[in-house]
Short mmCIF file of C-alpha atoms in Angstrom, two decimals:
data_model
loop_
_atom_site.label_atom_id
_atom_site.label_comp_id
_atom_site.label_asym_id
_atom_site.label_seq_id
_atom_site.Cartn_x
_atom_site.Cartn_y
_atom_site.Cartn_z
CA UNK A 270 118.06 97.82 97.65
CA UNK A 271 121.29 95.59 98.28
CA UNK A 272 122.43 96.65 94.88
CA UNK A 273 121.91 100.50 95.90
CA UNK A 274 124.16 100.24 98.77
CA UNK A 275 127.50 101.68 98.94
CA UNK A 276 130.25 99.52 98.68
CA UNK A 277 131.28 100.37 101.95
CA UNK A 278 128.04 99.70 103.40
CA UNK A 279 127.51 96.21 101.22
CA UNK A 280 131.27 94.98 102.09
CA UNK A 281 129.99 94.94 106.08
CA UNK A 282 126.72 93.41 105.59
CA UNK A 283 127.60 90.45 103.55
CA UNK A 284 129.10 87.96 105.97
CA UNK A 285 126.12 88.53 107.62
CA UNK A 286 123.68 87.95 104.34
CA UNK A 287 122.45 83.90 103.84
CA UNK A 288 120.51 83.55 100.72
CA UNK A 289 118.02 81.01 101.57
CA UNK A 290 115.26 79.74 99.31
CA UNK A 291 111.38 81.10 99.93
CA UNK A 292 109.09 78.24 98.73
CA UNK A 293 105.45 78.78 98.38
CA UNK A 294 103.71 79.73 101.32
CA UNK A 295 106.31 80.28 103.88
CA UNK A 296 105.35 82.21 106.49
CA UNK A 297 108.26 84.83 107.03
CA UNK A 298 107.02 86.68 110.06
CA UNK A 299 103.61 86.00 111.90
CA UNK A 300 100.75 88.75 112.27
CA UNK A 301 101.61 90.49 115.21
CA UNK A 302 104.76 88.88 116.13
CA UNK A 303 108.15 91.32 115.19
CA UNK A 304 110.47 89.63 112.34
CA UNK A 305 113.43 87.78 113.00
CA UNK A 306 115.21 88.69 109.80
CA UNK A 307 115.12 91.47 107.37
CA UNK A 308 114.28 89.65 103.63
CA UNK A 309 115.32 90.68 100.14
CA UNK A 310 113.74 88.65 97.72
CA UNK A 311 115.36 88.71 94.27
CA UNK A 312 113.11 86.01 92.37
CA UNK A 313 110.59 85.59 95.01
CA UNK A 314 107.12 87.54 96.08
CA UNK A 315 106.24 88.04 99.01
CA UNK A 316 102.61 89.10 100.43
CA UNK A 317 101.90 91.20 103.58
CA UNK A 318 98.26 89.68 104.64
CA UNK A 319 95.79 90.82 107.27
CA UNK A 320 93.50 88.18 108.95
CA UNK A 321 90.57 89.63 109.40
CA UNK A 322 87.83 88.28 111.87
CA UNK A 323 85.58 86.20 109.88
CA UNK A 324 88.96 84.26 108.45
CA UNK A 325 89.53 86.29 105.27
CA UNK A 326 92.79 87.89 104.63
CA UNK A 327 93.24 90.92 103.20
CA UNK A 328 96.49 91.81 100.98
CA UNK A 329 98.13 94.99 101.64
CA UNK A 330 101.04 94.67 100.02
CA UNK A 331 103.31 93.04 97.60
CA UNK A 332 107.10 93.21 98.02
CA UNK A 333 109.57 91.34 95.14
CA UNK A 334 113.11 92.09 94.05
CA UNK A 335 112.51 95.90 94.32
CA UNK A 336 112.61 95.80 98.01
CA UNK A 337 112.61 94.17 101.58
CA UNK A 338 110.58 92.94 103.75
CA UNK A 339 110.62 93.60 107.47
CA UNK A 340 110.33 97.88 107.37
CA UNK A 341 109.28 97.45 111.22
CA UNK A 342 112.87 96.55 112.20
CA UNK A 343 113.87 100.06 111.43
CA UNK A 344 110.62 102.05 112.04
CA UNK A 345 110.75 101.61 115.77
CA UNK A 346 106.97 99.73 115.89
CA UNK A 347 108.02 96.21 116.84
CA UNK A 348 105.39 93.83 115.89
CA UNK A 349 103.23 94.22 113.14
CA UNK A 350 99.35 94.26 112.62
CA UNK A 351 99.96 91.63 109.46
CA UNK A 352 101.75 88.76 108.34
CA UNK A 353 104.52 88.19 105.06
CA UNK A 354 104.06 84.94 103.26
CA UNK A 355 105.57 83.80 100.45
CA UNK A 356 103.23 84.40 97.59
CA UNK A 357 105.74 82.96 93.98
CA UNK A 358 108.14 80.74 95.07
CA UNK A 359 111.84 81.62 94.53
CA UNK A 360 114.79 82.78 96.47
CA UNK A 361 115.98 86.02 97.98
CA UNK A 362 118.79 86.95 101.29
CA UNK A 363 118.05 87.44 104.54
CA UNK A 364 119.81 89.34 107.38
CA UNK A 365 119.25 89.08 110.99
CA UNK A 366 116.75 91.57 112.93
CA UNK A 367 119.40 93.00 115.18
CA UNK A 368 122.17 93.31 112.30
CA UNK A 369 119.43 95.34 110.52
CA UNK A 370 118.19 97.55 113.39
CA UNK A 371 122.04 98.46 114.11
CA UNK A 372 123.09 99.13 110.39
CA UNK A 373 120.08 101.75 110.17
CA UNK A 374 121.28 103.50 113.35
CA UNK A 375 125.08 103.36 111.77
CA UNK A 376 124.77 104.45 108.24
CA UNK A 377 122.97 107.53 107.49
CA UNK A 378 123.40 106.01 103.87
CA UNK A 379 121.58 102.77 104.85
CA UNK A 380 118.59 105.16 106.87
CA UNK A 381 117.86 107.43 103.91
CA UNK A 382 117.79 104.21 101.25
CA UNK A 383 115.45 102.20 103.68
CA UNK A 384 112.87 105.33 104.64
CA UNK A 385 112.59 106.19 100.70
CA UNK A 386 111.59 102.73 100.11
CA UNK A 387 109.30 102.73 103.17
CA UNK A 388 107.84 105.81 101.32
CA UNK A 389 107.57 104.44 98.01
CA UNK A 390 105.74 101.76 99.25
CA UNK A 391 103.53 103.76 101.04
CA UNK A 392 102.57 105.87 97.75
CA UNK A 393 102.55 102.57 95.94
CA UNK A 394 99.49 101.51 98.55
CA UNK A 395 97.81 104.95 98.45
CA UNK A 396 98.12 105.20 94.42
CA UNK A 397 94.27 105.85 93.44
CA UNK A 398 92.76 107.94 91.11
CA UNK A 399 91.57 111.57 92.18
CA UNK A 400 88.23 110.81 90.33
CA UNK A 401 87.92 107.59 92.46
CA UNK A 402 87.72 109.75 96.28
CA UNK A 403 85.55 112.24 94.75
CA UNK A 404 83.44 109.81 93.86
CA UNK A 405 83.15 108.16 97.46
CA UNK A 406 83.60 110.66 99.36
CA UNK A 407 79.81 111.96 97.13
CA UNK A 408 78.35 108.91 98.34
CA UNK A 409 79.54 109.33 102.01
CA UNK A 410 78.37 113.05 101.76
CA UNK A 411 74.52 111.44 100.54
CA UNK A 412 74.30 109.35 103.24
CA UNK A 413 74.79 112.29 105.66
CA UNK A 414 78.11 110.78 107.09
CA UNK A 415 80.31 113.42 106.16
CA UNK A 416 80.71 117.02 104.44
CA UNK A 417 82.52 117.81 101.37
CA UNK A 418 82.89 120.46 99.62
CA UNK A 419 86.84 121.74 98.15
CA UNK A 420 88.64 119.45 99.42
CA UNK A 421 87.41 119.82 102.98
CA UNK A 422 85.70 117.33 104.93
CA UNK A 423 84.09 117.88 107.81
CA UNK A 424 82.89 114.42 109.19
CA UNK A 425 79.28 114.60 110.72
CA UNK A 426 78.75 110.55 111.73
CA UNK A 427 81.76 109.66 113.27
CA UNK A 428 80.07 106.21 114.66
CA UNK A 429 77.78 105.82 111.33
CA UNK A 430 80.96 106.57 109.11
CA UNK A 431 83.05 103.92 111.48
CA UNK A 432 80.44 101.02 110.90
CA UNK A 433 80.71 102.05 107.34
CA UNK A 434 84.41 101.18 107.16
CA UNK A 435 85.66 97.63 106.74
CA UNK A 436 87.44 96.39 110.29
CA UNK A 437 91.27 97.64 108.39
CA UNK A 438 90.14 100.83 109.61
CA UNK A 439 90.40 99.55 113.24
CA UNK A 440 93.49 97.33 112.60
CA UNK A 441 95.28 101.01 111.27
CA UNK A 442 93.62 102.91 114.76
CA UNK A 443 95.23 100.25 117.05
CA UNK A 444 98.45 100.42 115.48
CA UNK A 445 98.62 104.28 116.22
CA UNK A 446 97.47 104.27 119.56
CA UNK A 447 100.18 101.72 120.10
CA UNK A 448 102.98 103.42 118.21
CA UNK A 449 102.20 107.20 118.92
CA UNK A 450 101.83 108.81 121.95
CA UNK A 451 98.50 110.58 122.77
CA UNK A 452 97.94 114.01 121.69
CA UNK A 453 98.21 116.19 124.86
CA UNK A 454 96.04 118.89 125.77
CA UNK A 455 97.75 122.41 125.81
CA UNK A 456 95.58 123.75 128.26
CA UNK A 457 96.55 120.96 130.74
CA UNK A 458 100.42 121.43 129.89
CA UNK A 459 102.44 123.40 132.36
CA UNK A 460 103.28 126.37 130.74
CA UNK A 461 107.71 127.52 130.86
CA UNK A 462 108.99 130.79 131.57
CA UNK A 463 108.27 132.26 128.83
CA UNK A 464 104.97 131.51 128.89
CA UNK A 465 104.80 128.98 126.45
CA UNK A 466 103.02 125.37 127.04
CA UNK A 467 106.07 122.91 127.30
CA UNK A 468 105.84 120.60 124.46
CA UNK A 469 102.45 121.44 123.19
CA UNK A 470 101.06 119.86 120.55
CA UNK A 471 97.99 120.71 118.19
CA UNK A 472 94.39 120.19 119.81
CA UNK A 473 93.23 119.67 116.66
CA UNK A 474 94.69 116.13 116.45
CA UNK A 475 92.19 113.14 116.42
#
């Protein structure tokens, strides 16, 4: 990503840059705490973990010289639902939270290179074979939790299909009831003078 900036974009950020060394096991940001710097590893790895209740943690992601860690800076959300621990010792640059936050509002260059890595790293998460949902999304259908049929679900068990779900699915709920607002109800919005609802939204969102 560093070496993807423009030059005039690079030339301001690097008095600000410190390459520091990530041992083993450092702990860049704790879960649900926001980061304090923005990281780029270059011969580093770094792992975004989820503590679940009984102790496990979960690993949702993998970030090395392809990227940065500390997307929340930039997407507005704060703190974040999991940690980033160093996973293969190495080294990498770090810049501050607030020098990061105020370059994405400044550059339109820095924005769009920072959201399409957000996005590839989304699709990097979600990558999974078609076959593969098919196939669960049969087994959910046996067990009477959902309906599928063309690509349609309809979900039938909303509590049954819940308990089926491992507690992530709760962890990703909370974190959009605390990011997004709530969906708001068209028929309770006070309609303008043209006789549209003022900001209405879909009443089909969950």
């Amino acid at each position: 990503l560093l070496a993807a900036l423009p030059d005039v974009d690079f030339e301001r950020w690097l008095p600000q840059l410190e390459w520091v060394a990530m041992p083993l096991g450092q702990v860049l940001y704790p879960q649900g705490r926001p980061p304090s710097h923005a990281y780029f590893p270059t011969s580093s790895l770094v792992a975004l973990l989820y503590e679940m209740e009984n102790g496990a943690t979960s690993e949702i992601a993998v970030v090395g010289n392809e990227g940065m860690v500390g997307v929340a800076l930039f997407m507005g959300g704060g703190a974040t639902p999991s940690r980033a621990a160093v996973q293969s010792a190495g080294e990498g640059f770090r810049l501050p939270a607030q020098v990061m936050t105020s370059e994405f509002d400044r550059s339109p260059h820095v924005a769009k290179l920072m959201l399409r890595f957000t996005q590839a790293s989304i699709a990097s998460m979600l990558g999974v074979r078609r076959e593969g949902v098919t196939e669960a999304a049969r087994k959910l259908q046996k067990d009477g939790l959902i309906h599928y049929a063309r690509g349609h679900i309809t979900v039938l068990d909303r509590p049954g299909l819940e308990h089926r779900s491992c507690e992530c699915y709760g962890v990703v709920k909370r974190e959009y009831d605390r990011l997004l607002p709530p969906a708001v109800d068209p028929a309770a919005t006070p309609a303008n003078d043209s006789g549209c609802a003022s900001g209405r939204r879909s009443s089909a969102l969950p």
